[in-house]
Short mmCIF file of C-alpha atoms and ligand atoms in Angstrom, two decimals:
data_model
loop_
_atom_site.label_atom_id
_atom_site.label_comp_id
_atom_site.label_asym_id
_atom_site.label_seq_id
_atom_site.Cartn_x
_atom_site.Cartn_y
_atom_site.Cartn_z
CA UNK A 1199 -12.29 11.31 -6.98
CA UNK A 1200 -8.37 12.44 -7.51
CA UNK A 1201 -6.59 10.86 -10.18
CA UNK A 1202 -3.43 8.92 -9.69
CA UNK A 1203 -1.37 12.32 -10.89
CA UNK A 1204 -3.19 14.22 -8.16
CA UNK A 1205 -2.59 11.84 -5.48
CA UNK A 1206 1.23 11.65 -6.73
CA UNK A 1207 1.51 15.60 -6.57
CA UNK A 1208 -0.45 15.84 -3.41
CA UNK A 1209 -0.12 13.27 -1.45
CA UNK A 1210 -1.41 13.22 2.12
CA UNK A 1211 -2.83 16.55 3.12
CA UNK A 1212 -1.96 16.35 6.37
CA UNK A 1213 1.58 17.57 5.39
CA UNK A 1214 0.12 21.20 5.16
CA UNK A 1215 0.44 20.97 8.71
CA UNK A 1216 2.83 20.35 11.46
CA UNK A 1217 4.23 16.65 11.06
CA UNK A 1218 3.48 14.87 14.46
CA UNK A 1219 5.84 11.82 15.17
CA UNK A 1220 3.06 9.77 16.15
CA UNK A 1221 1.97 10.47 12.67
CA UNK A 1222 4.71 8.29 10.95
CA UNK A 1223 4.94 5.74 13.70
CA UNK A 1224 1.07 4.95 13.03
CA UNK A 1225 1.92 4.44 9.42
CA UNK A 1226 4.38 2.16 10.03
CA UNK A 1227 2.26 -0.05 11.49
CA UNK A 1228 -0.36 0.22 9.41
CA UNK A 1229 1.13 -1.13 6.53
CA UNK A 1230 -0.13 -3.65 4.40
CA UNK A 1231 1.19 -7.08 5.30
CA UNK A 1232 -0.91 -9.40 3.00
CA UNK A 1233 -0.14 -9.28 -0.56
CA UNK A 1234 -3.66 -9.98 -1.37
CA UNK A 1235 -4.84 -7.33 0.61
CA UNK A 1236 -2.68 -4.73 -1.71
CA UNK A 1237 -3.97 -6.57 -4.90
CA UNK A 1238 -7.41 -6.30 -3.74
CA UNK A 1239 -6.43 -2.52 -3.65
CA UNK A 1240 -5.09 -2.65 -7.30
CA UNK A 1241 -7.69 -4.82 -8.64
CA UNK A 1242 -5.55 -7.03 -9.98
CA UNK A 1243 -5.56 -11.47 -9.88
CA UNK A 1244 -2.42 -12.84 -7.79
CA UNK A 1245 -2.87 -15.72 -10.35
CA UNK A 1246 -1.77 -13.50 -13.31
CA UNK A 1247 0.90 -11.90 -11.45
CA UNK A 1248 3.04 -14.78 -10.09
CA UNK A 1249 2.61 -14.12 -6.71
CA UNK A 1250 4.07 -16.70 -4.64
CA UNK A 1251 3.12 -17.38 -0.66
CA UNK A 1252 6.40 -19.25 -0.21
CA UNK A 1253 8.46 -16.41 -1.52
CA UNK A 1254 6.52 -13.95 0.84
CA UNK A 1255 7.48 -16.42 3.98
CA UNK A 1256 10.70 -16.14 3.40
CA UNK A 1257 10.79 -12.58 2.90
CA UNK A 1258 8.26 -10.93 4.48
CA UNK A 1259 6.27 -8.64 2.28
CA UNK A 1260 5.51 -5.10 3.53
CA UNK A 1261 4.36 -1.61 1.82
CA UNK A 1262 3.33 1.09 3.32
CA UNK A 1263 -0.29 2.49 2.54
CA UNK A 1264 1.28 5.98 0.99
CA UNK A 1265 3.46 4.19 -1.18
CA UNK A 1266 0.74 1.51 -2.47
CA UNK A 1267 -1.44 4.34 -3.15
CA UNK A 1268 1.60 5.31 -5.87
CA UNK A 1269 0.81 2.20 -7.99
CA UNK A 1270 -1.74 2.39 -11.03
CA UNK A 1271 -4.82 0.41 -10.41
CA UNK A 1272 -5.14 -2.13 -12.60
CA UNK A 1273 -1.58 -1.91 -14.02
CA UNK A 1274 0.22 -5.79 -13.21
CA UNK A 1275 3.29 -4.06 -14.56
CA UNK A 1276 3.25 -0.94 -12.39
CA UNK A 1277 7.02 -0.01 -11.49
CA UNK A 1278 6.20 0.39 -7.84
CA UNK A 1279 4.34 -3.30 -7.03
CA UNK A 1280 7.44 -5.00 -8.96
CA UNK A 1281 9.39 -4.10 -6.36
CA UNK A 1282 7.69 -5.04 -3.80
CA UNK A 1283 5.60 -8.38 -4.94
CA UNK A 1284 6.77 -11.73 -3.82
CA UNK A 1285 6.50 -13.86 -7.25
CA UNK A 1286 7.47 -17.35 -7.57
CA UNK A 1287 10.62 -16.25 -9.67
CA UNK A 1288 12.35 -15.58 -6.24
CA UNK A 1289 12.37 -19.20 -5.49
CA UNK A 1290 14.35 -20.25 -8.62
CA UNK A 1291 18.23 -21.10 -7.99
CA UNK A 1292 20.59 -19.27 -10.10
CA UNK A 1293 24.21 -19.94 -10.31
CA UNK A 1294 26.35 -16.92 -8.70
CA UNK A 1295 23.36 -15.68 -6.73
CA UNK A 1296 24.28 -15.86 -2.68
CA UNK A 1297 23.00 -14.96 0.68
CA UNK A 1298 25.87 -12.39 1.26
CA UNK A 1299 26.62 -10.92 -2.13
CA UNK A 1300 28.46 -8.00 -1.27
CA UNK A 1301 30.52 -9.63 1.55
CA UNK A 1302 28.94 -7.90 4.76
CA UNK A 1303 29.92 -10.86 6.95
CA UNK A 1304 33.56 -10.88 5.84
CA UNK A 1305 33.47 -7.05 6.66
CA UNK A 1306 32.54 -7.21 10.11
CA UNK A 1307 35.29 -6.33 12.47
CA UNK A 1308 32.45 -7.36 15.28
CA UNK A 1309 28.61 -7.89 14.48
CA UNK A 1310 26.99 -4.49 13.31
CA UNK A 1311 29.98 -2.85 12.18
CA UNK A 1312 30.87 -2.89 8.79
CA UNK A 1313 34.13 -1.73 7.70
CA UNK A 1314 34.69 -2.16 4.08
CA UNK A 1315 36.47 1.24 2.91
CA UNK A 1316 38.84 3.46 4.03
CA UNK A 1317 38.46 6.25 6.42
CA UNK A 1318 34.35 5.28 6.68
CA UNK A 1319 32.51 2.48 8.90
CA UNK A 1320 28.94 1.39 8.89
CA UNK A 1321 26.87 1.00 11.75
CA UNK A 1322 23.84 -1.50 11.10
CA UNK A 1323 21.41 -0.39 13.82
CA UNK A 1324 18.17 -1.85 13.06
CA UNK A 1325 16.71 -5.10 11.25
CA UNK A 1326 13.46 -3.35 10.62
CA UNK A 1327 12.17 -1.21 7.28
CA UNK A 1328 9.03 0.48 6.06
CA UNK A 1329 9.16 -1.50 2.95
CA UNK A 1330 10.40 -4.54 2.13
CA UNK A 1331 12.17 -4.22 -1.44
CA UNK A 1332 12.35 -7.78 -3.18
CA UNK A 1333 15.89 -6.93 -4.40
CA UNK A 1334 17.43 -6.06 -1.13
CA UNK A 1335 20.83 -7.47 -0.93
CA UNK A 1336 20.64 -7.65 2.74
CA UNK A 1337 17.47 -9.69 2.77
CA UNK A 1338 19.18 -12.30 4.50
CA UNK A 1339 21.53 -10.65 6.69
CA UNK A 1340 21.19 -11.94 10.04
CA UNK A 1341 20.21 -9.07 11.89
CA UNK A 1342 19.21 -10.77 15.18
CA UNK A 1343 23.19 -11.55 15.52
CA UNK A 1344 24.28 -7.84 14.45
CA UNK A 1345 21.47 -5.47 16.04
CA UNK A 1346 20.92 -4.38 19.83
CA UNK A 1347 22.08 -1.82 22.53
CA UNK A 1348 25.33 -4.23 23.58
CA UNK A 1349 26.63 -4.65 20.16
CA UNK A 1350 26.19 -1.04 19.55
CA UNK A 1351 27.77 0.15 22.60
CA UNK A 1352 30.71 -2.14 21.22
CA UNK A 1353 31.06 -1.04 18.07
CA UNK A 1354 30.95 2.44 19.34
CA UNK A 1355 33.78 0.99 21.30
CA UNK A 1356 35.59 -0.23 18.45
CA UNK A 1357 34.88 3.00 16.67
CA UNK A 1358 37.06 5.32 19.26
CA UNK A 1359 39.65 3.15 18.98
CA UNK A 1360 39.63 3.63 15.30
CA UNK A 1361 41.61 7.06 14.48
CA UNK A 1362 41.16 7.09 10.82
CA UNK A 1363 37.38 6.68 10.60
CA UNK A 1364 36.19 10.42 9.78
CA UNK A 1365 32.54 9.21 8.12
CA UNK A 1366 30.22 7.10 9.99
CA UNK A 1367 27.10 5.95 8.20
CA UNK A 1368 24.08 4.56 9.73
CA UNK A 1369 22.24 1.98 7.93
CA UNK A 1370 20.11 -1.13 8.58
CA UNK A 1371 17.92 -2.15 7.67
CA UNK A 1372 16.50 1.63 7.53
CA UNK A 1373 18.09 3.78 10.55
CA UNK A 1374 15.07 6.20 10.49
CA UNK A 1375 12.42 3.39 11.86
CA UNK A 1376 14.14 4.06 14.88
CA UNK A 1377 12.63 7.25 16.83
CA UNK A 1378 14.24 10.73 17.07
CA UNK A 1379 15.35 10.35 20.46
CA UNK A 1380 17.39 7.33 19.94
CA UNK A 1381 18.91 8.53 16.84
CA UNK A 1382 19.87 12.18 18.58
CA UNK A 1383 21.38 9.71 21.32
CA UNK A 1384 23.18 8.09 18.93
CA UNK A 1385 24.62 10.71 16.92
CA UNK A 1386 25.53 12.86 19.94
CA UNK A 1387 27.73 9.48 20.89
CA UNK A 1388 29.49 9.49 17.45
CA UNK A 1389 30.00 13.08 17.08
CA UNK A 1390 31.86 12.72 20.46
CA UNK A 1391 34.34 10.62 18.61
CA UNK A 1392 36.81 13.23 17.80
CA UNK A 1393 38.29 11.84 14.08
CA UNK A 1394 34.77 11.66 13.03
CA UNK A 1395 33.91 14.54 10.64
CA UNK A 1396 30.52 13.14 8.42
CA UNK A 1397 27.42 11.64 9.19
CA UNK A 1398 26.08 9.79 6.92
CA UNK A 1399 22.22 8.21 6.73
CA UNK A 1400 20.94 6.07 4.22
CA UNK A 1401 17.26 5.64 4.08
CA UNK A 1402 14.43 4.61 2.28
CA UNK A 1403 11.71 6.39 4.71
CA UNK A 1404 12.19 9.82 3.00
CA UNK A 1405 10.62 8.17 -0.38
CA UNK A 1406 8.24 5.59 1.05
CA UNK A 1407 6.69 7.27 4.19
CA UNK A 1408 8.08 11.10 3.97
CA UNK A 1409 6.02 12.01 6.77
CA UNK A 1410 8.98 10.28 8.72
CA UNK A 1411 11.04 13.70 7.94
CA UNK A 1412 9.88 15.46 11.33
CA UNK A 1413 10.67 18.15 12.76
CA UNK A 1414 12.95 16.30 15.55
CA UNK A 1415 14.67 14.62 12.74
CA UNK A 1416 15.61 17.51 11.03
CA UNK A 1417 16.75 19.15 14.25
CA UNK A 1418 19.16 16.01 14.89
CA UNK A 1419 20.21 15.85 11.44
CA UNK A 1420 21.42 19.46 11.30
CA UNK A 1421 22.52 20.56 14.46
CA UNK A 1422 25.45 18.01 15.10
CA UNK A 1423 29.09 19.36 14.28
CA UNK A 1424 28.99 16.50 12.34
CA UNK A 1425 28.41 17.64 8.26
CA UNK A 1426 25.39 15.33 7.45
CA UNK A 1427 24.58 13.69 4.36
CA UNK A 1428 21.31 11.71 3.81
CA UNK A 1429 21.03 9.47 0.91
CA UNK A 1430 17.90 8.13 0.26
CA UNK A 1431 16.70 5.45 -1.97
CA UNK A 1432 14.61 6.37 -5.24
CA UNK A 1433 14.23 3.98 -7.90
CA UNK A 1434 11.28 5.95 -10.23
CA UNK A 1435 9.88 8.97 -10.67
CA UNK A 1436 6.54 8.02 -9.54
CA UNK A 1437 7.90 7.66 -6.11
CA UNK A 1438 9.08 11.09 -5.30
CA UNK A 1439 5.85 12.98 -4.55
CA UNK A 1440 5.16 16.64 -3.64
CA UNK A 1441 5.10 15.56 -0.19
CA UNK A 1442 8.73 14.20 -0.49
CA UNK A 1443 9.99 17.72 -2.08
CA UNK A 1444 8.18 19.26 0.78
CA UNK A 1445 9.87 17.12 3.32
CA UNK A 1446 13.43 17.35 1.92
CA UNK A 1447 13.03 20.99 1.54
CA UNK A 1448 14.07 21.94 5.34
CA UNK A 1449 17.13 19.46 5.43
CA UNK A 1450 18.49 21.16 2.36
CA UNK A 1451 18.02 24.72 3.58
CA UNK A 1452 19.60 23.44 7.07
CA UNK A 1453 22.65 22.57 4.93
CA UNK A 1454 22.31 18.49 4.73
CA UNK A 1455 23.52 17.10 1.76
CA UNK A 1456 21.25 15.05 -0.24
CA UNK A 1457 22.01 12.43 -2.56
CA UNK A 1458 20.14 9.33 -4.17
CA UNK A 1459 21.19 5.66 -4.70
CA UNK A 1460 19.11 3.76 -6.96
CA UNK A 1461 19.15 0.08 -8.21
CA UNK A 1462 19.01 -0.73 -11.84
CA UNK A 1463 16.19 -3.38 -12.08
CA UNK A 1464 14.64 -4.95 -15.08
CA UNK A 1465 10.67 -4.54 -15.38
CA UNK A 1466 11.04 -1.40 -13.02
CA UNK A 1467 13.87 1.37 -14.07
CA UNK A 1468 15.50 -0.42 -17.27
CA UNK A 1469 14.77 2.14 -19.89
CA UNK A 1470 16.23 5.79 -20.75
CA UNK A 1471 13.06 7.95 -20.43
CA UNK A 1472 12.50 6.35 -17.11
CA UNK A 1473 15.90 6.74 -15.67
CA UNK A 1474 15.87 10.70 -17.15
CA UNK A 1475 12.41 11.11 -15.82
CA UNK A 1476 14.09 10.02 -12.25
CA UNK A 1477 17.34 12.05 -12.65
CA UNK A 1478 15.34 15.21 -13.22
CA UNK A 1479 12.83 14.30 -10.74
CA UNK A 1480 15.59 14.20 -8.31
CA UNK A 1481 16.92 17.39 -9.11
CA UNK A 1482 13.47 19.06 -8.78
CA UNK A 1483 13.32 17.71 -5.45
CA UNK A 1484 17.06 19.26 -4.71
CA UNK A 1485 18.61 15.55 -4.51
CA UNK A 1486 21.68 14.67 -6.36
CA UNK A 1487 21.51 11.44 -8.50
CA UNK A 1488 24.59 9.62 -6.84
CA UNK A 1489 24.80 5.77 -7.46
CA UNK A 1490 23.33 3.69 -10.10
CA UNK A 1491 23.93 0.32 -8.39
CA UNK A 1492 23.88 -3.10 -10.59
CA UNK A 1493 21.93 -5.45 -8.92
CA UNK A 1494 23.43 -7.10 -5.94
CA UNK A 1495 23.54 -11.01 -6.65
CA UNK A 1496 21.35 -11.87 -3.68
CA UNK A 1497 19.50 -15.31 -3.65
CA UNK A 1498 15.87 -14.90 -5.42
CA UNK A 1499 16.34 -11.75 -7.35
CA UNK A 1500 17.55 -13.05 -10.79
CA UNK A 1501 14.49 -11.70 -12.75
CA UNK A 1502 15.45 -8.26 -11.47
CA UNK A 1503 18.83 -8.45 -13.43
CA UNK A 1504 20.21 -6.36 -16.31
CA UNK A 1505 23.01 -7.07 -18.27
CA UNK A 1506 26.23 -4.97 -18.00
CA UNK A 1507 25.93 -4.37 -22.15
CA UNK A 1508 22.16 -3.15 -21.72
CA UNK A 1509 22.93 -0.50 -18.80
CA UNK A 1510 26.05 0.78 -20.69
CA UNK A 1511 23.52 1.49 -23.18
CA UNK A 1512 21.37 3.11 -20.90
CA UNK A 1513 23.75 5.42 -19.27
CA UNK A 1514 24.75 6.31 -22.79
CA UNK A 1515 21.33 7.57 -23.32
CA UNK A 1516 21.62 9.27 -20.14
CA UNK A 1517 24.51 10.80 -20.64
CA UNK A 1518 23.13 12.29 -23.99
CA UNK A 1519 20.04 13.85 -22.34
CA UNK A 1520 21.38 15.64 -18.66
CA UNK A 1521 24.07 17.62 -18.22
CA UNK A 1522 26.58 15.82 -16.22
CA UNK A 1523 25.61 16.41 -12.69
CA UNK A 1524 22.37 14.85 -13.42
CA UNK A 1525 23.84 11.18 -14.67
CA UNK A 1526 24.55 8.95 -11.26
CA UNK A 1527 27.69 6.57 -11.12
CA UNK A 1528 26.96 3.14 -12.43
CA UNK A 1529 28.95 1.09 -10.07
CA UNK A 1530 28.84 -2.56 -9.03
CA UNK A 1531 29.85 -3.56 -5.33
CA UNK A 1532 32.34 -6.33 -5.01
CA UNK A 1533 33.11 -7.97 -2.01
CA UNK A 1534 36.51 -7.30 -1.07
CA UNK A 1535 36.89 -4.47 -3.36
CA UNK A 1536 38.34 -1.24 -2.39
CA UNK A 1537 35.49 0.80 -3.69
CA UNK A 1538 32.50 0.57 -5.35
CA UNK A 1539 33.67 -0.36 -8.98
CA UNK A 1540 32.50 1.71 -12.08
CA UNK A 1541 31.05 -0.33 -14.55
CA UNK A 1542 30.51 2.46 -17.04
S1 SF4 B 425 14.39 -0.27 2.71
FE1 SF4 B 425 16.73 -1.02 2.14
S2 SF4 B 425 17.24 -2.35 3.47
FE2 SF4 B 425 15.21 -2.12 3.40
S3 SF4 B 425 14.23 -3.69 2.39
FE3 SF4 B 425 14.39 -1.93 0.99
S4 SF4 B 425 16.56 -2.04 0.28
FE4 SF4 B 425 16.11 -3.44 1.72
#
């Protein structure tokens, strides 16, 4: 039987073969949706972990099997497990923790189109994700009012009338849960807007389900006239498998800029060793650490918060240990601000 380290190093042998689009769609559907099932796999007791059915009802539980396979059997503090486990602490009301902590709703000139920063606009193209991260800042976002083909048509019309928008960001949810044909079509429509120069895709799927990086995806992302940027979302080096590195290599070779954004999370990555290892591993995989976000204060996530003072100490340790290009920018998103506000 393979050790956990071997599994992390060699995830999913089929990656050595041609990746078929059906693979990731099956894996997406086949995710764990019951916490008890995952805990049984890990040999853990629900009661000892503070598992809460009520929390799982307020924000559904979802974990791809490939991601679960990276968790340490018998470890209740596993940093990957902590990111996905619905616990009773989510039900506590904490002052300052709200449903829309980053002002998404006020930044929508129309549903599904977010315009916060000069020159950039974001399309919410789906509410679906491969994994449900308990700290997600959009866990209460009204996707039902924002997503759909009529809304997307309207958003693209609005972008056509916005000559200052030079970068379009595909977000969600996770845009890579959509099929490649739909994404290729959407990218072609964005590329038809003459003022747009860059296409940015924000996705956690490359990390949680690397088989999603299919030849078709590589084609539509790298063959557009737009300069492509893929921002992945990893919080811990344990998430970054050899399969992740292999999946990204052709994107990098095709000229796609690869960046990472993390969230600073108590009990997950709030130590210098973990953050240093994350930056090093990202670089090994050809990805630059771009942002380290302070937790967005969405309801039910206060147990993940790290104080700004402690965060600055962590950042100082990172600056001592790493070259500058491997130190992410530590920022907080403040509703109404013209840019992500640097905190350290
Ligand atoms: S993948 Fe991104 S959008 Fe989806 S739950 Fe996680 S943080 Fe939220």
